Amino acid sequence: RPFGAALGDWLRTMPYEPGLRADVHERVLPYLRREHGASSVAMVGFCWGAWLLFHASAVEGAIACGVSFHPSLRIEETVFGGSIRGLAAATTCPQLLMPAGNDPEEVQPGGMAMQGLMASTRERVRRCSLVHAFPEMTHGFGIKADLDFGDA
């Protein structure tokens, strides 16, 4: 069985509603505010964590901003039958997407994700969101390190 099919099957067991939403909005965010005095929270997502970040950002006031390395928003369409553009348009806070060169066009400058952000009804989302591509990098660069420092 191909890895992609198995991954899709597993992701289907992790829909944002209701489980992940409850984890983020009823457990994690209240904990950060209560135990650590956080008055605002930013989120960072890597790969499919960007998909979770975008969903969490759709709740007004929950997230101040989001940063996504090599974002895999495509699962919104391929796994859950939604729309990348719609997911991005629903966010309530600015987003910085940092796709690798081999990430799909949907998350590249001018792609569906940025189109959705620019379609937001919130002026701050439209004004402050950005896609900064890393064309020389490959998917996963944000969590993979080259530990060969040569003669350093």
C-alpha positions as semicolon CSV with decimal commas, in nm:
position;residue;x (nm);y (nm);z (nm)
1;R;0,000;0,000;0,000
2;P;0,153;0,339;-0,101
3;F;0,262;0,566;0,181
4;G;0,041;0,853;0,058
5;A;-0,274;0,639;0,078
6;A;-0,189;0,522;0,429
7;L;-0,119;0,880;0,535
8;G;-0,454;0,993;0,394
9;D;-0,631;0,715;0,582
10;W;-0,462;0,822;0,906
11;L;-0,536;1,192;0,850
12;R;-0,906;1,110;0,802
13;T;-0,905;0,991;1,164
14;M;-0,789;1,341;1,270
15;P;-1,055;1,587;1,147
16;Y;-1,038;1,933;1,297
17;E;-1,396;1,909;1,422
18;P;-1,455;1,809;1,696
19;G;-1,138;1,655;1,843
20;L;-0,852;1,879;1,732
21;R;-1,067;2,190;1,779
22;A;-1,137;2,091;2,139
23;D;-0,768;2,017;2,200
24;V;-0,663;2,360;2,074
25;H;-0,946;2,582;2,200
26;E;-1,051;2,404;2,519
27;R;-0,716;2,272;2,640
28;V;-0,402;2,426;2,488
29;L;-0,502;2,793;2,458
30;P;-0,669;2,813;2,802
31;Y;-0,364;2,642;2,955
32;L;-0,126;2,896;2,800
33;R;-0,341;3,184;2,923
34;R;-0,406;3,042;3,270
35;E;-0,070;2,885;3,355
36;H;0,165;3,115;3,165
37;G;-0,025;3,442;3,150
38;A;-0,027;3,453;2,770
39;S;-0,234;3,747;2,653
40;S;-0,194;3,648;2,288
41;V;-0,074;3,335;2,117
42;A;0,093;3,282;1,780
43;M;0,112;2,940;1,617
44;V;0,375;2,777;1,400
45;G;0,283;2,488;1,173
46;F;0,509;2,250;0,985
47;C;0,368;2,050;0,693
48;W;0,013;1,941;0,788
49;G;0,045;2,143;1,111
50;A;-0,021;2,442;0,885
51;W;-0,364;2,294;0,810
52;L;-0,438;2,274;1,185
53;L;-0,308;2,631;1,230
54;F;-0,539;2,765;0,958
55;H;-0,839;2,594;1,118
56;A;-0,746;2,727;1,464
57;S;-0,705;3,075;1,314
58;A;-1,065;3,074;1,193
59;V;-1,186;3,126;1,551
60;E;-1,201;3,499;1,622
61;G;-0,945;3,610;1,880
62;A;-0,791;3,266;1,930
63;I;-0,462;3,319;1,746
64;A;-0,271;3,647;1,693
65;C;-0,086;3,525;1,383
66;G;0,035;3,210;1,213
67;V;0,361;3,100;1,052
68;S;0,369;2,792;0,830
69;F;0,683;2,619;0,703
70;H;0,638;2,401;0,390
71;P;0,259;2,415;0,445
72;S;0,049;2,116;0,342
73;L;-0,291;2,277;0,304
74;R;-0,379;2,044;0,017
75;I;-0,518;1,792;0,267
76;E;-0,812;2,027;0,315
77;E;-0,920;1,928;-0,037
78;T;-0,775;1,581;-0,090
79;V;-0,855;1,433;0,251
80;F;-1,145;1,638;0,386
81;G;-1,318;1,764;0,069
82;G;-1,287;2,133;0,157
83;S;-1,133;2,427;-0,021
84;I;-0,784;2,570;0,034
85;R;-0,905;2,912;-0,075
86;G;-1,203;2,890;0,162
87;L;-0,987;2,771;0,450
88;A;-0,750;3,063;0,399
89;A;-1,030;3,317;0,359
90;A;-1,179;3,206;0,693
91;T;-0,869;3,289;0,896
92;T;-0,906;3,580;1,138
93;C;-0,536;3,668;1,170
94;P;-0,236;3,735;0,945
95;Q;-0,044;3,439;0,808
96;L;0,314;3,394;0,686
97;L;0,354;3,096;0,455
98;M;0,704;2,972;0,373
99;P;0,678;2,706;0,103
100;A;0,972;2,509;-0,034
101;G;1,045;2,505;-0,405
102;N;0,881;2,166;-0,451
103;D;0,566;2,246;-0,253
104;P;0,246;2,265;-0,461
105;E;0,146;2,582;-0,640
106;E;-0,150;2,628;-0,403
107;V;0,084;2,751;-0,128
108;Q;0,328;2,941;-0,352
109;P;0,307;3,319;-0,408
110;G;-0,020;3,393;-0,587
111;G;-0,158;3,045;-0,515
112;M;-0,498;2,955;-0,373
113;A;-0,386;3,005;-0,013
114;M;-0,278;3,363;-0,076
115;Q;-0,587;3,425;-0,291
116;G;-0,799;3,316;0,004
117;L;-0,610;3,539;0,247
118;M;-0,656;3,834;0,010
119;A;-1,030;3,754;-0,006
120;S;-1,060;3,781;0,372
121;T;-1,316;4,023;0,509
122;R;-1,053;4,135;0,764
123;E;-0,834;4,421;0,645
124;R;-0,550;4,320;0,879
125;V;-0,537;3,970;0,728
126;R;-0,519;4,115;0,376
127;R;-0,259;4,379;0,470
128;C;-0,027;4,165;0,684
129;S;-0,033;3,818;0,526
130;L;0,261;3,711;0,314
131;V;0,405;3,419;0,122
132;H;0,784;3,401;0,127
133;A;0,897;3,112;-0,090
134;F;1,225;2,924;-0,053
135;P;1,270;2,791;-0,409
136;E;1,608;2,632;-0,336
137;M;1,471;2,426;-0,045
138;T;1,273;2,101;-0,050
139;H;0,965;2,010;0,149
140;G;1,056;1,950;0,511
141;F;1,338;2,207;0,526
142;G;1,198;2,372;0,838
143;I;1,252;2,063;1,052
144;K;1,548;1,899;0,882
145;A;1,895;2,029;0,953
146;D;2,224;1,979;0,777
147;L;2,452;1,914;1,070
148;D;2,766;1,902;0,858
149;F;2,940;2,222;0,962
150;G;3,255;2,141;0,764
151;D;3,561;2,301;0,921
152;A;3,360;2,532;1,147
